[in-house]
């Protein structure tokens, strides 16, 4: 029987905004407010960095070959993962809050900074052209891109589904009572998970119908579903500015929930301060998280984790 182990990845000088495993689960990408994107192997070795943004890196997405990143410097860069070279660089009018890549299609969502309207931009790499750009009356915080539609979340707790065939919003759902910080597809791609400042995590389907709800004690910044759809992990905490101004908690947990029972069944205490992002390896044997402390932490889940009484689906 193997026990769990923890590896700390230390490079970044400012808070981590996102972590993602690659498709094979042997590499981890991390982006930060320090403008750097780092690439690590699961032994804790730094494989390289992607340097090109001049401001905080706010979001990223990937395919097996390409990495797409967005920044507070109002730019989006498409990287060749293997060579680290830039394949494409674009500038927009305001801060990029969310990016998605699906084959040759790019979705870029920008906020209302620099006195601009929030915007949704759809780009085709093959034709090297912007297919359309829509001005919005709400700010998108996170998005998911599929072949025929996209789903995005906003600062008011709403989810919207945009159909590319009809070129219009076909579903609109008020699923949270406060800002949604992240939405993410499940490994099977049939479901999605949302994380909100209202201290809940929810699982919903492609019609934005709520399926499961998980209650937390703190705002939730990020969540992931294990590949067998039986375990959910989430992270969060009080914003850093509130921690320093109050006598609130300074240490937050990585929480695990039984999806069937909708109950919290365990936790890991890893970071000091708010945890901003979490991702689970596709084989379910480890998770990676990043926080306000600027550290990426990977935990190899030991056999005792898998002997825990999670409900099997």
PDB file of C-alpha atoms in Angstrom:
ATOM      1  CA  UNK A   1       0.000   0.000   0.000  1.00  0.00           C
ATOM      2  CA  UNK A   2       1.327   3.434  -0.949  1.00  0.00           C
ATOM      3  CA  UNK A   3       0.737   6.580   1.064  1.00  0.00           C
ATOM      4  CA  UNK A   4       0.132  10.034  -0.348  1.00  0.00           C
ATOM      5  CA  UNK A   5       2.984  12.434  -1.090  1.00  0.00           C
ATOM      6  CA  UNK A   6       3.248  16.147  -1.774  1.00  0.00           C
ATOM      7  CA  UNK A   7       5.546  18.042  -4.144  1.00  0.00           C
ATOM      8  CA  UNK A   8       5.870  21.850  -4.085  1.00  0.00           C
ATOM      9  CA  UNK A   9       6.730  23.663  -7.327  1.00  0.00           C
ATOM     10  CA  UNK A  10       8.348  27.012  -6.544  1.00  0.00           C
ATOM     11  CA  UNK A  11       9.144  29.493  -9.301  1.00  0.00           C
ATOM     12  CA  UNK A  12       6.441  32.129  -9.440  1.00  0.00           C
ATOM     13  CA  UNK A  13       6.710  35.351  -7.470  1.00  0.00           C
ATOM     14  CA  UNK A  14       3.005  36.224  -7.494  1.00  0.00           C
ATOM     15  CA  UNK A  15      -0.298  34.332  -7.061  1.00  0.00           C
ATOM     16  CA  UNK A  16      -1.097  31.388  -9.312  1.00  0.00           C
ATOM     17  CA  UNK A  17      -4.219  31.950 -11.419  1.00  0.00           C
ATOM     18  CA  UNK A  18      -4.624  28.541 -13.126  1.00  0.00           C
ATOM     19  CA  UNK A  19      -3.110  25.065 -13.172  1.00  0.00           C
ATOM     20  CA  UNK A  20      -3.857  22.370 -15.755  1.00  0.00           C
ATOM     21  CA  UNK A  21      -2.578  18.875 -16.411  1.00  0.00           C
ATOM     22  CA  UNK A  22      -1.784  18.024 -20.007  1.00  0.00           C
ATOM     23  CA  UNK A  23      -3.752  15.297 -21.778  1.00  0.00           C
ATOM     24  CA  UNK A  24      -1.318  12.542 -20.837  1.00  0.00           C
ATOM     25  CA  UNK A  25      -1.225  13.642 -17.201  1.00  0.00           C
ATOM     26  CA  UNK A  26       2.575  13.732 -17.029  1.00  0.00           C
ATOM     27  CA  UNK A  27       2.966  17.518 -17.272  1.00  0.00           C
ATOM     28  CA  UNK A  28       1.417  20.471 -15.416  1.00  0.00           C
ATOM     29  CA  UNK A  29       0.960  24.008 -16.752  1.00  0.00           C
ATOM     30  CA  UNK A  30       0.732  26.939 -14.346  1.00  0.00           C
ATOM     31  CA  UNK A  31       0.106  30.609 -15.040  1.00  0.00           C
ATOM     32  CA  UNK A  32       0.509  33.509 -12.668  1.00  0.00           C
ATOM     33  CA  UNK A  33       0.041  37.189 -12.032  1.00  0.00           C
ATOM     34  CA  UNK A  34       3.815  37.506 -12.607  1.00  0.00           C
ATOM     35  CA  UNK A  35       3.216  37.166 -16.415  1.00  0.00           C
ATOM     36  CA  UNK A  36       4.972  33.773 -16.673  1.00  0.00           C
ATOM     37  CA  UNK A  37       3.539  30.410 -17.735  1.00  0.00           C
ATOM     38  CA  UNK A  38       5.524  27.474 -16.371  1.00  0.00           C
ATOM     39  CA  UNK A  39       5.623  23.818 -17.403  1.00  0.00           C
ATOM     40  CA  UNK A  40       6.500  21.070 -14.921  1.00  0.00           C
ATOM     41  CA  UNK A  41       6.747  17.316 -14.936  1.00  0.00           C
ATOM     42  CA  UNK A  42       5.016  15.371 -12.190  1.00  0.00           C
ATOM     43  CA  UNK A  43       8.336  14.782 -10.423  1.00  0.00           C
ATOM     44  CA  UNK A  44       8.553  18.495  -9.680  1.00  0.00           C
ATOM     45  CA  UNK A  45      11.099  19.371 -12.376  1.00  0.00           C
ATOM     46  CA  UNK A  46      10.713  22.631 -14.281  1.00  0.00           C
ATOM     47  CA  UNK A  47      10.618  21.797 -18.011  1.00  0.00           C
ATOM     48  CA  UNK A  48      10.471  25.376 -19.217  1.00  0.00           C
ATOM     49  CA  UNK A  49       8.595  28.674 -19.279  1.00  0.00           C
ATOM     50  CA  UNK A  50       6.534  30.521 -21.865  1.00  0.00           C
ATOM     51  CA  UNK A  51       7.534  34.166 -21.825  1.00  0.00           C
ATOM     52  CA  UNK A  52       5.715  36.739 -23.927  1.00  0.00           C
ATOM     53  CA  UNK A  53       2.976  38.416 -21.926  1.00  0.00           C
ATOM     54  CA  UNK A  54       3.674  41.788 -20.356  1.00  0.00           C
ATOM     55  CA  UNK A  55       0.983  41.532 -17.690  1.00  0.00           C
ATOM     56  CA  UNK A  56      -0.753  39.055 -15.417  1.00  0.00           C
ATOM     57  CA  UNK A  57      -1.709  35.810 -17.144  1.00  0.00           C
ATOM     58  CA  UNK A  58      -5.381  35.435 -16.318  1.00  0.00           C
ATOM     59  CA  UNK A  59      -6.458  32.284 -18.193  1.00  0.00           C
ATOM     60  CA  UNK A  60      -5.354  29.364 -20.355  1.00  0.00           C
ATOM     61  CA  UNK A  61      -6.581  26.355 -22.289  1.00  0.00           C
ATOM     62  CA  UNK A  62      -4.868  23.663 -24.326  1.00  0.00           C
ATOM     63  CA  UNK A  63      -5.026  20.901 -26.901  1.00  0.00           C
ATOM     64  CA  UNK A  64      -2.472  18.114 -27.223  1.00  0.00           C
ATOM     65  CA  UNK A  65      -0.268  20.388 -29.354  1.00  0.00           C
ATOM     66  CA  UNK A  66      -1.164  23.983 -28.518  1.00  0.00           C
ATOM     67  CA  UNK A  67      -1.474  26.208 -25.448  1.00  0.00           C
ATOM     68  CA  UNK A  68      -3.674  29.312 -25.491  1.00  0.00           C
ATOM     69  CA  UNK A  69      -3.178  32.046 -22.878  1.00  0.00           C
ATOM     70  CA  UNK A  70      -4.823  35.389 -22.119  1.00  0.00           C
ATOM     71  CA  UNK A  71      -3.531  38.302 -20.101  1.00  0.00           C
ATOM     72  CA  UNK A  72      -4.214  41.566 -18.356  1.00  0.00           C
ATOM     73  CA  UNK A  73      -1.987  43.148 -21.010  1.00  0.00           C
ATOM     74  CA  UNK A  74      -4.972  42.661 -23.378  1.00  0.00           C
ATOM     75  CA  UNK A  75      -3.194  40.035 -25.467  1.00  0.00           C
ATOM     76  CA  UNK A  76      -3.789  36.401 -26.379  1.00  0.00           C
ATOM     77  CA  UNK A  77      -0.949  34.091 -27.400  1.00  0.00           C
ATOM     78  CA  UNK A  78      -1.185  30.678 -29.048  1.00  0.00           C
ATOM     79  CA  UNK A  79       1.919  28.630 -28.213  1.00  0.00           C
ATOM     80  CA  UNK A  80       3.405  25.475 -29.660  1.00  0.00           C
ATOM     81  CA  UNK A  81       3.651  23.365 -26.503  1.00  0.00           C
ATOM     82  CA  UNK A  82       6.708  21.404 -27.610  1.00  0.00           C
ATOM     83  CA  UNK A  83       8.887  24.237 -28.939  1.00  0.00           C
ATOM     84  CA  UNK A  84       7.553  27.057 -26.772  1.00  0.00           C
ATOM     85  CA  UNK A  85       7.321  29.284 -29.850  1.00  0.00           C
ATOM     86  CA  UNK A  86       4.451  31.658 -30.475  1.00  0.00           C
ATOM     87  CA  UNK A  87       2.197  30.542 -33.325  1.00  0.00           C
ATOM     88  CA  UNK A  88      -0.173  33.482 -33.036  1.00  0.00           C
ATOM     89  CA  UNK A  89      -0.467  36.680 -31.021  1.00  0.00           C
ATOM     90  CA  UNK A  90      -3.508  38.971 -30.899  1.00  0.00           C
ATOM     91  CA  UNK A  91      -4.350  42.188 -29.100  1.00  0.00           C
ATOM     92  CA  UNK A  92      -7.749  43.255 -27.804  1.00  0.00           C
ATOM     93  CA  UNK A  93      -9.250  46.386 -26.280  1.00  0.00           C
ATOM     94  CA  UNK A  94      -9.571  45.170 -22.690  1.00  0.00           C
ATOM     95  CA  UNK A  95      -8.345  42.545 -20.222  1.00  0.00           C
ATOM     96  CA  UNK A  96      -8.759  38.959 -21.401  1.00  0.00           C
ATOM     97  CA  UNK A  97     -10.707  37.010 -18.749  1.00  0.00           C
ATOM     98  CA  UNK A  98     -11.253  33.629 -20.428  1.00  0.00           C
ATOM     99  CA  UNK A  99      -9.867  31.713 -23.414  1.00  0.00           C
ATOM    100  CA  UNK A 100     -10.781  28.389 -25.013  1.00  0.00           C
ATOM    101  CA  UNK A 101      -9.388  26.361 -27.881  1.00  0.00           C
ATOM    102  CA  UNK A 102     -11.169  23.606 -29.797  1.00  0.00           C
ATOM    103  CA  UNK A 103      -9.203  22.340 -32.800  1.00  0.00           C
ATOM    104  CA  UNK A 104      -8.716  25.528 -34.839  1.00  0.00           C
ATOM    105  CA  UNK A 105     -11.399  27.585 -33.133  1.00  0.00           C
ATOM    106  CA  UNK A 106     -10.547  30.105 -30.431  1.00  0.00           C
ATOM    107  CA  UNK A 107     -12.923  31.799 -28.013  1.00  0.00           C
ATOM    108  CA  UNK A 108     -11.645  34.951 -26.314  1.00  0.00           C
ATOM    109  CA  UNK A 109     -13.722  36.775 -23.678  1.00  0.00           C
ATOM    110  CA  UNK A 110     -12.772  40.280 -22.532  1.00  0.00           C
ATOM    111  CA  UNK A 111     -14.049  42.428 -19.666  1.00  0.00           C
ATOM    112  CA  UNK A 112     -15.078  46.106 -19.450  1.00  0.00           C
ATOM    113  CA  UNK A 113     -11.681  47.540 -18.523  1.00  0.00           C
ATOM    114  CA  UNK A 114     -10.154  50.530 -20.309  1.00  0.00           C
ATOM    115  CA  UNK A 115     -13.658  51.996 -20.786  1.00  0.00           C
ATOM    116  CA  UNK A 116     -14.717  49.300 -23.219  1.00  0.00           C
ATOM    117  CA  UNK A 117     -17.780  47.092 -23.453  1.00  0.00           C
ATOM    118  CA  UNK A 118     -17.298  43.443 -22.460  1.00  0.00           C
ATOM    119  CA  UNK A 119     -16.866  41.323 -25.584  1.00  0.00           C
ATOM    120  CA  UNK A 120     -16.988  37.753 -26.859  1.00  0.00           C
ATOM    121  CA  UNK A 121     -14.615  37.066 -29.768  1.00  0.00           C
ATOM    122  CA  UNK A 122     -14.585  33.988 -32.005  1.00  0.00           C
ATOM    123  CA  UNK A 123     -11.432  33.383 -34.047  1.00  0.00           C
ATOM    124  CA  UNK A 124     -10.592  30.848 -36.771  1.00  0.00           C
ATOM    125  CA  UNK A 125      -6.900  29.893 -36.869  1.00  0.00           C
ATOM    126  CA  UNK A 126      -7.242  28.296 -40.331  1.00  0.00           C
ATOM    127  CA  UNK A 127      -8.392  31.493 -42.008  1.00  0.00           C
ATOM    128  CA  UNK A 128      -6.403  33.661 -39.578  1.00  0.00           C
ATOM    129  CA  UNK A 129      -9.458  35.829 -39.060  1.00  0.00           C
ATOM    130  CA  UNK A 130     -11.925  36.985 -36.443  1.00  0.00           C
ATOM    131  CA  UNK A 131     -15.239  35.324 -37.347  1.00  0.00           C
ATOM    132  CA  UNK A 132     -17.280  37.595 -35.113  1.00  0.00           C
ATOM    133  CA  UNK A 133     -17.072  39.839 -32.086  1.00  0.00           C
ATOM    134  CA  UNK A 134     -20.095  40.544 -29.870  1.00  0.00           C
ATOM    135  CA  UNK A 135     -20.350  43.391 -27.394  1.00  0.00           C
ATOM    136  CA  UNK A 136     -22.069  42.305 -24.177  1.00  0.00           C
ATOM    137  CA  UNK A 137     -23.878  43.918 -21.259  1.00  0.00           C
ATOM    138  CA  UNK A 138     -22.355  41.467 -18.763  1.00  0.00           C
ATOM    139  CA  UNK A 139     -18.810  40.351 -17.929  1.00  0.00           C
ATOM    140  CA  UNK A 140     -17.844  36.768 -18.726  1.00  0.00           C
ATOM    141  CA  UNK A 141     -15.668  35.215 -16.033  1.00  0.00           C
ATOM    142  CA  UNK A 142     -15.180  31.709 -17.459  1.00  0.00           C
ATOM    143  CA  UNK A 143     -16.176  29.756 -20.560  1.00  0.00           C
ATOM    144  CA  UNK A 144     -16.220  26.342 -22.223  1.00  0.00           C
ATOM    145  CA  UNK A 145     -16.006  25.889 -25.999  1.00  0.00           C
ATOM    146  CA  UNK A 146     -17.562  22.991 -27.907  1.00  0.00           C
ATOM    147  CA  UNK A 147     -17.986  22.397 -31.644  1.00  0.00           C
ATOM    148  CA  UNK A 148     -21.482  23.828 -31.996  1.00  0.00           C
ATOM    149  CA  UNK A 149     -21.864  25.913 -28.857  1.00  0.00           C
ATOM    150  CA  UNK A 150     -20.146  27.591 -25.941  1.00  0.00           C
ATOM    151  CA  UNK A 151     -21.188  27.991 -22.327  1.00  0.00           C
ATOM    152  CA  UNK A 152     -20.089  30.955 -20.280  1.00  0.00           C
ATOM    153  CA  UNK A 153     -20.517  32.302 -16.765  1.00  0.00           C
ATOM    154  CA  UNK A 154     -20.698  35.876 -15.534  1.00  0.00           C
ATOM    155  CA  UNK A 155     -20.147  38.052 -12.479  1.00  0.00           C
ATOM    156  CA  UNK A 156     -23.847  37.923 -11.473  1.00  0.00           C
ATOM    157  CA  UNK A 157     -24.087  34.130 -11.139  1.00  0.00           C
ATOM    158  CA  UNK A 158     -25.639  33.461 -14.552  1.00  0.00           C
ATOM    159  CA  UNK A 159     -24.851  30.754 -17.081  1.00  0.00           C
ATOM    160  CA  UNK A 160     -25.522  31.230 -20.778  1.00  0.00           C
ATOM    161  CA  UNK A 161     -25.342  28.850 -23.719  1.00  0.00           C
ATOM    162  CA  UNK A 162     -24.551  30.372 -27.096  1.00  0.00           C
ATOM    163  CA  UNK A 163     -25.409  28.328 -30.208  1.00  0.00           C
ATOM    164  CA  UNK A 164     -23.059  29.006 -33.131  1.00  0.00           C
ATOM    165  CA  UNK A 165     -25.518  27.558 -35.657  1.00  0.00           C
ATOM    166  CA  UNK A 166     -28.219  30.031 -34.622  1.00  0.00           C
ATOM    167  CA  UNK A 167     -25.733  32.722 -33.651  1.00  0.00           C
ATOM    168  CA  UNK A 168     -27.729  33.468 -30.497  1.00  0.00           C
ATOM    169  CA  UNK A 169     -28.084  32.640 -26.813  1.00  0.00           C
ATOM    170  CA  UNK A 170     -30.389  29.608 -26.495  1.00  0.00           C
ATOM    171  CA  UNK A 171     -30.300  29.023 -22.717  1.00  0.00           C
ATOM    172  CA  UNK A 172     -29.948  31.397 -19.782  1.00  0.00           C
ATOM    173  CA  UNK A 173     -29.921  30.195 -16.178  1.00  0.00           C
ATOM    174  CA  UNK A 174     -29.419  31.955 -12.849  1.00  0.00           C
ATOM    175  CA  UNK A 175     -27.580  29.077 -11.174  1.00  0.00           C
ATOM    176  CA  UNK A 176     -25.647  30.950  -8.456  1.00  0.00           C
ATOM    177  CA  UNK A 177     -26.375  33.910  -6.171  1.00  0.00           C
ATOM    178  CA  UNK A 178     -22.997  35.539  -6.691  1.00  0.00           C
ATOM    179  CA  UNK A 179     -20.067  35.704  -9.118  1.00  0.00           C
ATOM    180  CA  UNK A 180     -19.120  32.446 -10.831  1.00  0.00           C
ATOM    181  CA  UNK A 181     -15.336  32.172 -10.751  1.00  0.00           C
ATOM    182  CA  UNK A 182     -14.938  29.155 -13.007  1.00  0.00           C
ATOM    183  CA  UNK A 183     -16.782  26.598 -15.106  1.00  0.00           C
ATOM    184  CA  UNK A 184     -15.109  23.433 -16.322  1.00  0.00           C
ATOM    185  CA  UNK A 185     -16.224  20.301 -18.231  1.00  0.00           C
ATOM    186  CA  UNK A 186     -16.167  16.869 -16.622  1.00  0.00           C
ATOM    187  CA  UNK A 187     -13.703  14.334 -18.109  1.00  0.00           C
ATOM    188  CA  UNK A 188     -16.597  12.617 -19.916  1.00  0.00           C
ATOM    189  CA  UNK A 189     -17.667  16.031 -21.338  1.00  0.00           C
ATOM    190  CA  UNK A 190     -21.339  15.326 -20.571  1.00  0.00           C
ATOM    191  CA  UNK A 191     -21.412  17.546 -17.501  1.00  0.00           C
ATOM    192  CA  UNK A 192     -19.911  20.780 -16.230  1.00  0.00           C
ATOM    193  CA  UNK A 193     -18.941  22.074 -12.821  1.00  0.00           C
ATOM    194  CA  UNK A 194     -19.268  25.666 -11.599  1.00  0.00           C
ATOM    195  CA  UNK A 195     -17.524  27.400  -8.693  1.00  0.00           C
ATOM    196  CA  UNK A 196     -18.969  30.518  -7.091  1.00  0.00           C
ATOM    197  CA  UNK A 197     -18.460  33.191  -4.468  1.00  0.00           C
ATOM    198  CA  UNK A 198     -21.784  32.063  -2.964  1.00  0.00           C
ATOM    199  CA  UNK A 199     -19.801  29.168  -1.408  1.00  0.00           C
ATOM    200  CA  UNK A 200     -21.362  26.493  -3.599  1.00  0.00           C
ATOM    201  CA  UNK A 201     -20.177  24.200  -6.349  1.00  0.00           C
ATOM    202  CA  UNK A 202     -22.737  22.878  -8.817  1.00  0.00           C
ATOM    203  CA  UNK A 203     -22.804  20.238 -11.525  1.00  0.00           C
ATOM    204  CA  UNK A 204     -25.008  20.995 -14.533  1.00  0.00           C
ATOM    205  CA  UNK A 205     -25.663  19.578 -18.008  1.00  0.00           C
ATOM    206  CA  UNK A 206     -25.367  21.152 -21.469  1.00  0.00           C
ATOM    207  CA  UNK A 207     -28.887  22.591 -21.156  1.00  0.00           C
ATOM    208  CA  UNK A 208     -27.755  24.360 -17.970  1.00  0.00           C
ATOM    209  CA  UNK A 209     -29.956  22.189 -15.787  1.00  0.00           C
ATOM    210  CA  UNK A 210     -28.617  21.837 -12.237  1.00  0.00           C
ATOM    211  CA  UNK A 211     -27.897  18.209 -11.284  1.00  0.00           C
ATOM    212  CA  UNK A 212     -25.890  18.388  -8.049  1.00  0.00           C
ATOM    213  CA  UNK A 213     -25.029  21.034  -5.455  1.00  0.00           C
ATOM    214  CA  UNK A 214     -22.198  21.046  -2.898  1.00  0.00           C
ATOM    215  CA  UNK A 215     -22.115  23.479   0.008  1.00  0.00           C
ATOM    216  CA  UNK A 216     -18.845  24.963   1.244  1.00  0.00           C
ATOM    217  CA  UNK A 217     -18.024  27.334   4.087  1.00  0.00           C
ATOM    218  CA  UNK A 218     -15.935  29.739   1.979  1.00  0.00           C
ATOM    219  CA  UNK A 219     -16.160  31.180  -1.554  1.00  0.00           C
ATOM    220  CA  UNK A 220     -15.228  28.559  -4.152  1.00  0.00           C
ATOM    221  CA  UNK A 221     -12.670  29.506  -6.799  1.00  0.00           C
ATOM    222  CA  UNK A 222     -12.151  26.267  -8.710  1.00  0.00           C
ATOM    223  CA  UNK A 223     -13.447  22.684  -8.889  1.00  0.00           C
ATOM    224  CA  UNK A 224     -12.746  19.463 -10.773  1.00  0.00           C
ATOM    225  CA  UNK A 225     -14.526  16.137 -11.252  1.00  0.00           C
ATOM    226  CA  UNK A 226     -12.702  12.807 -11.163  1.00  0.00           C
ATOM    227  CA  UNK A 227     -12.875  10.662 -14.298  1.00  0.00           C
ATOM    228  CA  UNK A 228     -15.341   8.157 -12.836  1.00  0.00           C
ATOM    229  CA  UNK A 229     -17.766  10.964 -11.927  1.00  0.00           C
ATOM    230  CA  UNK A 230     -17.879   9.864  -8.285  1.00  0.00           C
ATOM    231  CA  UNK A 231     -15.568  12.416  -6.608  1.00  0.00           C
ATOM    232  CA  UNK A 232     -15.482  16.215  -6.753  1.00  0.00           C
ATOM    233  CA  UNK A 233     -12.671  18.401  -5.463  1.00  0.00           C
ATOM    234  CA  UNK A 234     -12.901  22.136  -4.863  1.00  0.00           C
ATOM    235  CA  UNK A 235     -10.759  24.973  -3.496  1.00  0.00           C
ATOM    236  CA  UNK A 236     -11.275  28.575  -2.496  1.00  0.00           C
ATOM    237  CA  UNK A 237     -11.100  30.958   0.410  1.00  0.00           C
ATOM    238  CA  UNK A 238     -11.435  34.554   1.411  1.00  0.00           C
ATOM    239  CA  UNK A 239      -9.847  37.035  -1.035  1.00  0.00           C
ATOM    240  CA  UNK A 240      -6.327  37.962   0.026  1.00  0.00           C
ATOM    241  CA  UNK A 241      -7.242  41.580   0.757  1.00  0.00           C
ATOM    242  CA  UNK A 242      -9.924  40.450   3.214  1.00  0.00           C
ATOM    243  CA  UNK A 243      -7.586  38.026   4.969  1.00  0.00           C
ATOM    244  CA  UNK A 244      -5.094  40.801   5.681  1.00  0.00           C
ATOM    245  CA  UNK A 245      -7.747  43.237   6.882  1.00  0.00           C
ATOM    246  CA  UNK A 246      -9.563  40.812   9.184  1.00  0.00           C
ATOM    247  CA  UNK A 247      -8.732  38.018  11.568  1.00  0.00           C
ATOM    248  CA  UNK A 248     -10.191  35.471   9.200  1.00  0.00           C
ATOM    249  CA  UNK A 249      -8.754  32.129   8.249  1.00  0.00           C
ATOM    250  CA  UNK A 250      -5.271  32.060   6.787  1.00  0.00           C
ATOM    251  CA  UNK A 251      -5.186  28.431   5.767  1.00  0.00           C
ATOM    252  CA  UNK A 252      -7.686  26.843   3.413  1.00  0.00           C
ATOM    253  CA  UNK A 253      -8.289  23.258   2.376  1.00  0.00           C
ATOM    254  CA  UNK A 254      -8.585  21.202  -0.764  1.00  0.00           C
ATOM    255  CA  UNK A 255     -12.002  19.602  -0.192  1.00  0.00           C
ATOM    256  CA  UNK A 256     -13.309  16.271  -1.487  1.00  0.00           C
ATOM    257  CA  UNK A 257     -16.995  15.447  -1.944  1.00  0.00           C
ATOM    258  CA  UNK A 258     -18.915  12.255  -2.634  1.00  0.00           C
ATOM    259  CA  UNK A 259     -20.859  13.257  -5.752  1.00  0.00           C
ATOM    260  CA  UNK A 260     -23.751  10.834  -5.241  1.00  0.00           C
ATOM    261  CA  UNK A 261     -24.337  11.820  -1.610  1.00  0.00           C
ATOM    262  CA  UNK A 262     -23.349  15.486  -2.141  1.00  0.00           C
ATOM    263  CA  UNK A 263     -21.348  15.291   1.096  1.00  0.00           C
ATOM    264  CA  UNK A 264     -17.859  16.519   2.024  1.00  0.00           C
ATOM    265  CA  UNK A 265     -15.871  13.435   2.980  1.00  0.00           C
ATOM    266  CA  UNK A 266     -12.292  14.652   3.366  1.00  0.00           C
ATOM    267  CA  UNK A 267      -9.711  17.369   2.803  1.00  0.00           C
ATOM    268  CA  UNK A 268      -6.013  18.132   2.383  1.00  0.00           C
ATOM    269  CA  UNK A 269      -4.377  21.154   4.024  1.00  0.00           C
ATOM    270  CA  UNK A 270      -1.742  22.363   1.591  1.00  0.00           C
ATOM    271  CA  UNK A 271      -1.452  26.097   0.857  1.00  0.00           C
ATOM    272  CA  UNK A 272      -1.213  29.053   3.205  1.00  0.00           C
ATOM    273  CA  UNK A 273      -3.846  31.542   2.096  1.00  0.00           C
ATOM    274  CA  UNK A 274      -6.532  31.394  -0.554  1.00  0.00           C
ATOM    275  CA  UNK A 275      -6.352  28.592  -3.140  1.00  0.00           C
ATOM    276  CA  UNK A 276      -7.208  29.872  -6.611  1.00  0.00           C
ATOM    277  CA  UNK A 277      -7.166  26.810  -8.840  1.00  0.00           C
ATOM    278  CA  UNK A 278      -7.242  23.008  -8.834  1.00  0.00           C
ATOM    279  CA  UNK A 279      -7.043  20.280 -11.469  1.00  0.00           C
ATOM    280  CA  UNK A 280      -7.154  16.479 -11.304  1.00  0.00           C
ATOM    281  CA  UNK A 281      -5.033  14.165 -13.442  1.00  0.00           C
ATOM    282  CA  UNK A 282      -7.063  12.097 -15.899  1.00  0.00           C
ATOM    283  CA  UNK A 283      -6.052   8.863 -14.172  1.00  0.00           C
ATOM    284  CA  UNK A 284      -7.278  10.262 -10.850  1.00  0.00           C
ATOM    285  CA  UNK A 285      -4.009   9.457  -9.096  1.00  0.00           C
ATOM    286  CA  UNK A 286      -3.032  13.040  -8.275  1.00  0.00           C
ATOM    287  CA  UNK A 287      -4.237  16.628  -8.142  1.00  0.00           C
ATOM    288  CA  UNK A 288      -2.481  19.972  -8.551  1.00  0.00           C
ATOM    289  CA  UNK A 289      -3.425  23.295  -6.993  1.00  0.00           C
ATOM    290  CA  UNK A 290      -2.158  26.862  -7.015  1.00  0.00           C
ATOM    291  CA  UNK A 291      -2.726  29.699  -4.589  1.00  0.00           C
ATOM    292  CA  UNK A 292      -2.090  33.235  -3.453  1.00  0.00           C
ATOM    293  CA  UNK A 293       1.212  32.018  -2.025  1.00  0.00           C
ATOM    294  CA  UNK A 294       2.576  31.652  -5.590  1.00  0.00           C
ATOM    295  CA  UNK A 295       3.217  27.918  -5.108  1.00  0.00           C
ATOM    296  CA  UNK A 296       1.957  25.038  -7.226  1.00  0.00           C
ATOM    297  CA  UNK A 297       1.403  21.904  -5.153  1.00  0.00           C
ATOM    298  CA  UNK A 298       0.897  18.409  -6.537  1.00  0.00           C
ATOM    299  CA  UNK A 299      -0.391  15.652  -4.272  1.00  0.00           C
ATOM    300  CA  UNK A 300      -0.029  12.014  -5.250  1.00  0.00           C
ATOM    301  CA  UNK A 301      -3.070  10.291  -3.787  1.00  0.00           C
ATOM    302  CA  UNK A 302      -2.098   7.151  -1.933  1.00  0.00           C
ATOM    303  CA  UNK A 303      -3.967   3.859  -1.723  1.00  0.00           C
ATOM    304  CA  UNK A 304      -5.760   4.958   1.435  1.00  0.00           C
ATOM    305  CA  UNK A 305      -7.562   7.606  -0.623  1.00  0.00           C
ATOM    306  CA  UNK A 306      -8.973   4.964  -2.935  1.00  0.00           C
ATOM    307  CA  UNK A 307      -9.998   2.734  -0.065  1.00  0.00           C
ATOM    308  CA  UNK A 308     -12.170   5.567   1.281  1.00  0.00           C
ATOM    309  CA  UNK A 309     -15.903   4.854   1.067  1.00  0.00           C
ATOM    310  CA  UNK A 310     -16.813   6.985  -1.961  1.00  0.00           C
ATOM    311  CA  UNK A 311     -20.081   5.925  -3.557  1.00  0.00           C
ATOM    312  CA  UNK A 312     -19.368   4.010  -6.766  1.00  0.00           C
ATOM    313  CA  UNK A 313     -21.429   4.932  -9.806  1.00  0.00           C
TER     314      UNK A 313
END
